[in-house]
Amino acid sequence: MPNKKTNPTCPCKKKSCPRHGDCKACRKHHAESKHKMTVYCDKKISLRKFRKGDESAISDVICTTLSVSNSKDYSPEFIEENVKSHSPEVIASRAAESHFYVALDGRKIIGCGGITGYWGSDTESYLVSIFVLPEYQGRGIGRRIIETLEADEYFLRAWRTEVGSSLTAVGFYLRMGYKYKNGITDPDEYEVVRLEKINEDNRL
C-alpha cells in the first residue's frame, strides 16, 4: 500500500531522492539544511500587489477554500452565504479600499490577503480576506502572505492590528503571533474569532 503522505503529482525532477513526494519530510529537510535551499515546489511561488482583473480568480480561490477547508467547522448554509459575499465585484471593491496582495504559482493565483485601516483609523489596522487554496495549504504560503502584510505601511504604522479569524484558521494566527482580543476565545455573532497583534512601539 502506498504511503498516504506521498504526493504522486510532485513536479520535482529528483525522483531518486528518498523524500521525493513526501512533502513534509522534504520541507523539514530543506528547513534544516545548512544552505536552506528553496523547495522545488516553491520556486515559482511569488507575491505581488492586486491588479485590476484579478478579482475573478481571487473570488474563485476564496469560494473554493470556504467550500473545502471551512466546511468541517461551519454549516452548509453559512458557507453558502459567505460564498455569495465574495463575488468578483465585492473583491474588486475590497481591493480598492485596502492594500491587497495575491500569491501566485507561476501565473496562477493561489492565495490572497489584504490590510486596511480599522474602521478608517490611521493607528489601527485590520487584516482581510486571507485565503490559500486547499491544495497549497501547509506549504508556508499563508505565512508568506502574513509576512507581506506585516511589511506593509498599514501594519507598520499601527499600534494594533486585528483579524477576524474563521474557526478553521485560529491555530494559524496563534502561530503567527496573534492573541485573542480581550482574552475572548469564543466566536462572535458573525461566527469569527477576534485576534490581534500589538506593536508596543507605536502605542500612544
mmCIF file of C-alpha atoms in Angstrom:
data_model
loop_
_atom_site.group_PDB
_atom_site.id
_atom_site.type_symbol
_atom_site.label_atom_id
_atom_site.label_comp_id
_atom_site.label_asym_id
_atom_site.label_seq_id
_atom_site.Cartn_x
_atom_site.Cartn_y
_atom_site.Cartn_z
ATOM 1 C CA MET A 1 0.000 0.000 0.000
ATOM 2 C CA PRO A 2 1.459 3.418 -0.954
ATOM 3 C CA ASN A 3 2.411 5.899 1.731
ATOM 4 C CA LYS A 4 -0.526 8.281 2.224
ATOM 5 C CA LYS A 5 1.936 11.137 2.652
ATOM 6 C CA THR A 6 3.310 10.655 -0.850
ATOM 7 C CA ASN A 7 2.327 13.208 -3.458
ATOM 8 C CA PRO A 8 2.147 11.343 -6.787
ATOM 9 C CA THR A 9 2.000 14.615 -8.735
ATOM 10 C CA CYS A 10 5.192 16.039 -7.204
ATOM 11 C CA PRO A 11 6.900 18.036 -10.019
ATOM 12 C CA CYS A 12 10.403 17.759 -8.572
ATOM 13 C CA LYS A 13 12.810 16.135 -11.019
ATOM 14 C CA LYS A 14 14.879 14.496 -8.265
ATOM 15 C CA LYS A 15 12.812 11.327 -8.261
ATOM 16 C CA SER A 16 15.665 9.309 -6.770
ATOM 17 C CA CYS A 17 15.552 11.414 -3.589
ATOM 18 C CA PRO A 18 14.304 9.298 -0.660
ATOM 19 C CA ARG A 19 11.994 12.182 0.270
ATOM 20 C CA HIS A 20 10.541 12.606 -3.226
ATOM 21 C CA GLY A 21 6.777 13.043 -2.975
ATOM 22 C CA ASP A 22 6.856 13.209 0.830
ATOM 23 C CA CYS A 23 6.221 16.943 1.188
ATOM 24 C CA LYS A 24 6.508 17.075 4.971
ATOM 25 C CA ALA A 25 9.841 15.255 5.039
ATOM 26 C CA CYS A 26 11.147 17.299 2.107
ATOM 27 C CA ARG A 27 10.294 20.634 3.715
ATOM 28 C CA LYS A 28 11.764 19.546 7.043
ATOM 29 C CA HIS A 29 14.981 18.536 5.285
ATOM 30 C CA HIS A 30 15.245 21.865 3.442
ATOM 31 C CA ALA A 31 14.458 23.867 6.605
ATOM 32 C CA GLU A 32 17.229 22.085 8.489
ATOM 33 C CA SER A 33 19.699 22.131 5.612
ATOM 34 C CA LYS A 34 22.916 24.094 6.060
ATOM 35 C CA HIS A 35 22.267 26.042 2.854
ATOM 36 C CA LYS A 36 18.442 26.258 3.255
ATOM 37 C CA MET A 37 17.726 25.810 -0.438
ATOM 38 C CA THR A 38 14.220 26.617 -1.693
ATOM 39 C CA VAL A 39 11.952 23.602 -2.022
ATOM 40 C CA TYR A 40 11.472 22.829 -5.716
ATOM 41 C CA CYS A 41 7.686 23.180 -5.486
ATOM 42 C CA ASP A 42 8.041 26.712 -4.101
ATOM 43 C CA LYS A 43 10.431 28.129 -6.665
ATOM 44 C CA LYS A 44 7.575 29.533 -8.742
ATOM 45 C CA ILE A 45 5.616 30.862 -5.753
ATOM 46 C CA SER A 46 5.592 34.662 -5.612
ATOM 47 C CA LEU A 47 3.539 37.528 -4.179
ATOM 48 C CA ARG A 48 2.540 40.819 -5.748
ATOM 49 C CA LYS A 49 0.003 43.590 -5.281
ATOM 50 C CA PHE A 50 -3.521 43.247 -6.628
ATOM 51 C CA ARG A 51 -4.079 44.225 -10.241
ATOM 52 C CA LYS A 52 -7.355 45.106 -11.900
ATOM 53 C CA GLY A 53 -8.647 41.903 -13.468
ATOM 54 C CA ASP A 54 -7.507 39.663 -10.584
ATOM 55 C CA GLU A 55 -10.896 39.783 -8.887
ATOM 56 C CA SER A 56 -12.484 36.762 -10.620
ATOM 57 C CA ALA A 57 -9.545 34.470 -9.851
ATOM 58 C CA ILE A 58 -9.429 35.716 -6.249
ATOM 59 C CA SER A 59 -13.158 35.107 -5.864
ATOM 60 C CA ASP A 60 -12.648 31.536 -7.108
ATOM 61 C CA VAL A 61 -9.804 30.997 -4.599
ATOM 62 C CA ILE A 62 -11.899 32.251 -1.698
ATOM 63 C CA CYS A 63 -15.062 30.367 -2.637
ATOM 64 C CA THR A 64 -13.160 27.114 -3.187
ATOM 65 C CA THR A 65 -11.332 27.449 0.123
ATOM 66 C CA LEU A 66 -14.524 28.233 2.003
ATOM 67 C CA SER A 67 -16.279 25.221 0.477
ATOM 68 C CA VAL A 68 -13.430 22.800 1.183
ATOM 69 C CA SER A 69 -11.355 23.962 4.140
ATOM 70 C CA ASN A 70 -14.060 25.603 6.243
ATOM 71 C CA SER A 71 -16.807 23.041 5.683
ATOM 72 C CA LYS A 72 -15.818 20.985 8.738
ATOM 73 C CA ASP A 73 -16.336 23.949 11.067
ATOM 74 C CA TYR A 74 -19.397 25.618 9.550
ATOM 75 C CA SER A 75 -22.817 24.642 8.269
ATOM 76 C CA PRO A 76 -23.575 24.436 4.526
ATOM 77 C CA GLU A 77 -25.852 27.450 4.952
ATOM 78 C CA PHE A 78 -23.082 29.530 6.499
ATOM 79 C CA ILE A 79 -20.658 28.537 3.736
ATOM 80 C CA GLU A 80 -23.215 29.364 1.047
ATOM 81 C CA GLU A 81 -23.831 32.840 2.484
ATOM 82 C CA ASN A 82 -20.100 33.540 2.674
ATOM 83 C CA VAL A 83 -19.541 32.344 -0.872
ATOM 84 C CA LYS A 84 -22.222 34.801 -2.030
ATOM 85 C CA SER A 85 -20.465 37.628 -0.202
ATOM 86 C CA HIS A 86 -17.172 37.071 -2.052
ATOM 87 C CA SER A 87 -18.182 37.813 -5.624
ATOM 88 C CA PRO A 88 -15.664 39.381 -8.043
ATOM 89 C CA GLU A 89 -17.433 42.724 -7.594
ATOM 90 C CA VAL A 90 -17.041 42.573 -3.816
ATOM 91 C CA ILE A 91 -13.377 41.596 -4.157
ATOM 92 C CA ALA A 92 -12.680 44.497 -6.529
ATOM 93 C CA SER A 93 -14.314 46.916 -4.077
ATOM 94 C CA ARG A 94 -12.392 45.458 -1.128
ATOM 95 C CA ALA A 95 -9.104 45.670 -3.011
ATOM 96 C CA ALA A 96 -9.772 49.333 -3.809
ATOM 97 C CA GLU A 97 -10.243 50.081 -0.106
ATOM 98 C CA SER A 98 -7.177 48.198 1.144
ATOM 99 C CA HIS A 99 -3.639 47.194 0.274
ATOM 100 C CA PHE A 100 -4.366 43.840 -1.312
ATOM 101 C CA TYR A 101 -1.910 41.139 -2.385
ATOM 102 C CA VAL A 102 -2.066 37.872 -4.286
ATOM 103 C CA ALA A 103 0.102 34.751 -4.067
ATOM 104 C CA LEU A 104 0.879 33.042 -7.352
ATOM 105 C CA ASP A 105 2.216 29.721 -8.564
ATOM 106 C CA GLY A 106 3.697 30.918 -11.814
ATOM 107 C CA ARG A 107 0.786 32.960 -13.175
ATOM 108 C CA LYS A 108 -1.938 31.120 -11.281
ATOM 109 C CA ILE A 109 -3.453 32.964 -8.310
ATOM 110 C CA ILE A 110 -3.452 30.544 -5.368
ATOM 111 C CA GLY A 111 -3.906 32.828 -2.365
ATOM 112 C CA CYS A 112 -4.687 36.348 -1.270
ATOM 113 C CA GLY A 113 -4.853 38.776 1.624
ATOM 114 C CA GLY A 114 -5.235 42.444 2.394
ATOM 115 C CA ILE A 115 -4.778 45.030 5.106
ATOM 116 C CA THR A 116 -6.724 48.216 5.713
ATOM 117 C CA GLY A 117 -7.336 50.818 8.400
ATOM 118 C CA TYR A 118 -9.553 49.584 11.232
ATOM 119 C CA TRP A 119 -12.799 51.486 10.593
ATOM 120 C CA GLY A 120 -10.754 54.151 8.807
ATOM 121 C CA SER A 121 -8.202 54.517 11.602
ATOM 122 C CA ASP A 122 -4.632 55.651 10.901
ATOM 123 C CA THR A 123 -3.347 53.968 14.061
ATOM 124 C CA GLU A 124 -5.126 50.611 13.973
ATOM 125 C CA SER A 125 -5.306 48.145 11.099
ATOM 126 C CA TYR A 126 -7.319 45.116 10.055
ATOM 127 C CA LEU A 127 -6.410 42.028 8.008
ATOM 128 C CA VAL A 128 -8.951 40.982 5.378
ATOM 129 C CA SER A 129 -9.649 38.039 3.063
ATOM 130 C CA ILE A 130 -6.653 35.836 3.809
ATOM 131 C CA PHE A 131 -7.081 32.577 1.914
ATOM 132 C CA VAL A 132 -4.905 29.873 0.342
ATOM 133 C CA LEU A 133 -6.261 27.182 -1.964
ATOM 134 C CA PRO A 134 -6.632 23.860 -0.100
ATOM 135 C CA GLU A 135 -4.119 22.015 -2.272
ATOM 136 C CA TYR A 136 -1.469 24.653 -1.474
ATOM 137 C CA GLN A 137 -2.024 24.764 2.270
ATOM 138 C CA GLY A 138 0.745 23.515 4.544
ATOM 139 C CA ARG A 139 3.461 24.924 2.301
ATOM 140 C CA GLY A 140 4.126 28.150 4.163
ATOM 141 C CA ILE A 141 2.188 30.303 1.692
ATOM 142 C CA GLY A 142 -0.176 31.650 4.333
ATOM 143 C CA ARG A 143 2.840 32.624 6.422
ATOM 144 C CA ARG A 144 4.338 34.448 3.444
ATOM 145 C CA ILE A 145 1.082 36.343 2.926
ATOM 146 C CA ILE A 146 1.043 37.418 6.589
ATOM 147 C CA GLU A 147 4.714 38.435 6.444
ATOM 148 C CA THR A 148 3.972 40.511 3.340
ATOM 149 C CA LEU A 149 1.041 42.222 5.046
ATOM 150 C CA GLU A 150 3.157 42.873 8.131
ATOM 151 C CA ALA A 151 5.739 44.604 5.946
ATOM 152 C CA ASP A 152 3.029 46.886 4.542
ATOM 153 C CA GLU A 153 2.822 50.514 5.713
ATOM 154 C CA TYR A 154 -0.669 49.960 7.142
ATOM 155 C CA PHE A 155 0.736 47.382 9.546
ATOM 156 C CA LEU A 156 3.931 49.271 10.328
ATOM 157 C CA ARG A 157 2.102 52.469 11.302
ATOM 158 C CA ALA A 158 -0.455 50.725 13.545
ATOM 159 C CA TRP A 159 -0.163 50.078 17.264
ATOM 160 C CA ARG A 160 -2.730 47.281 16.899
ATOM 161 C CA THR A 161 -3.743 45.013 14.009
ATOM 162 C CA GLU A 162 -6.853 42.860 14.252
ATOM 163 C CA VAL A 163 -8.092 39.895 12.258
ATOM 164 C CA GLY A 164 -11.464 38.175 12.286
ATOM 165 C CA SER A 165 -10.484 34.514 12.012
ATOM 166 C CA SER A 166 -12.604 31.596 10.984
ATOM 167 C CA LEU A 167 -12.674 28.744 13.491
ATOM 168 C CA THR A 168 -10.580 26.826 10.970
ATOM 169 C CA ALA A 169 -7.719 29.344 10.933
ATOM 170 C CA VAL A 170 -7.402 30.276 14.630
ATOM 171 C CA GLY A 171 -4.423 27.976 15.175
ATOM 172 C CA PHE A 172 -2.625 29.515 12.200
ATOM 173 C CA TYR A 173 -2.978 33.058 13.542
ATOM 174 C CA LEU A 174 -1.876 31.992 17.004
ATOM 175 C CA ARG A 175 1.264 30.511 15.452
ATOM 176 C CA MET A 176 1.814 33.825 13.658
ATOM 177 C CA GLY A 177 1.879 35.639 16.991
ATOM 178 C CA TYR A 178 -1.688 36.929 17.202
ATOM 179 C CA LYS A 179 -3.521 36.819 20.537
ATOM 180 C CA TYR A 180 -7.189 36.579 21.437
ATOM 181 C CA LYS A 181 -8.703 40.071 21.576
ATOM 182 C CA ASN A 182 -9.659 40.865 25.173
ATOM 183 C CA GLY A 183 -8.890 37.220 26.001
ATOM 184 C CA ILE A 184 -12.132 36.077 24.327
ATOM 185 C CA THR A 185 -11.700 32.697 22.653
ATOM 186 C CA ASP A 186 -15.308 32.149 21.542
ATOM 187 C CA PRO A 187 -16.588 33.263 18.129
ATOM 188 C CA ASP A 188 -18.744 36.383 17.958
ATOM 189 C CA GLU A 189 -22.174 36.833 16.390
ATOM 190 C CA TYR A 190 -20.568 36.597 12.940
ATOM 191 C CA GLU A 191 -19.031 33.219 13.842
ATOM 192 C CA VAL A 192 -15.464 34.548 13.722
ATOM 193 C CA VAL A 193 -12.842 34.735 16.456
ATOM 194 C CA ARG A 194 -11.210 38.125 17.009
ATOM 195 C CA LEU A 195 -7.431 38.129 17.361
ATOM 196 C CA GLU A 196 -4.904 40.941 17.383
ATOM 197 C CA LYS A 197 -1.204 41.729 17.374
ATOM 198 C CA ILE A 198 0.086 44.671 19.399
ATOM 199 C CA ASN A 199 3.021 46.837 18.357
ATOM 200 C CA GLU A 200 4.069 48.455 21.618
ATOM 201 C CA ASP A 201 6.477 50.798 19.833
ATOM 202 C CA ASN A 202 3.521 52.500 18.138
ATOM 203 C CA ARG A 203 1.221 52.641 21.152
ATOM 204 C CA LEU A 204 0.499 56.217 22.207
#
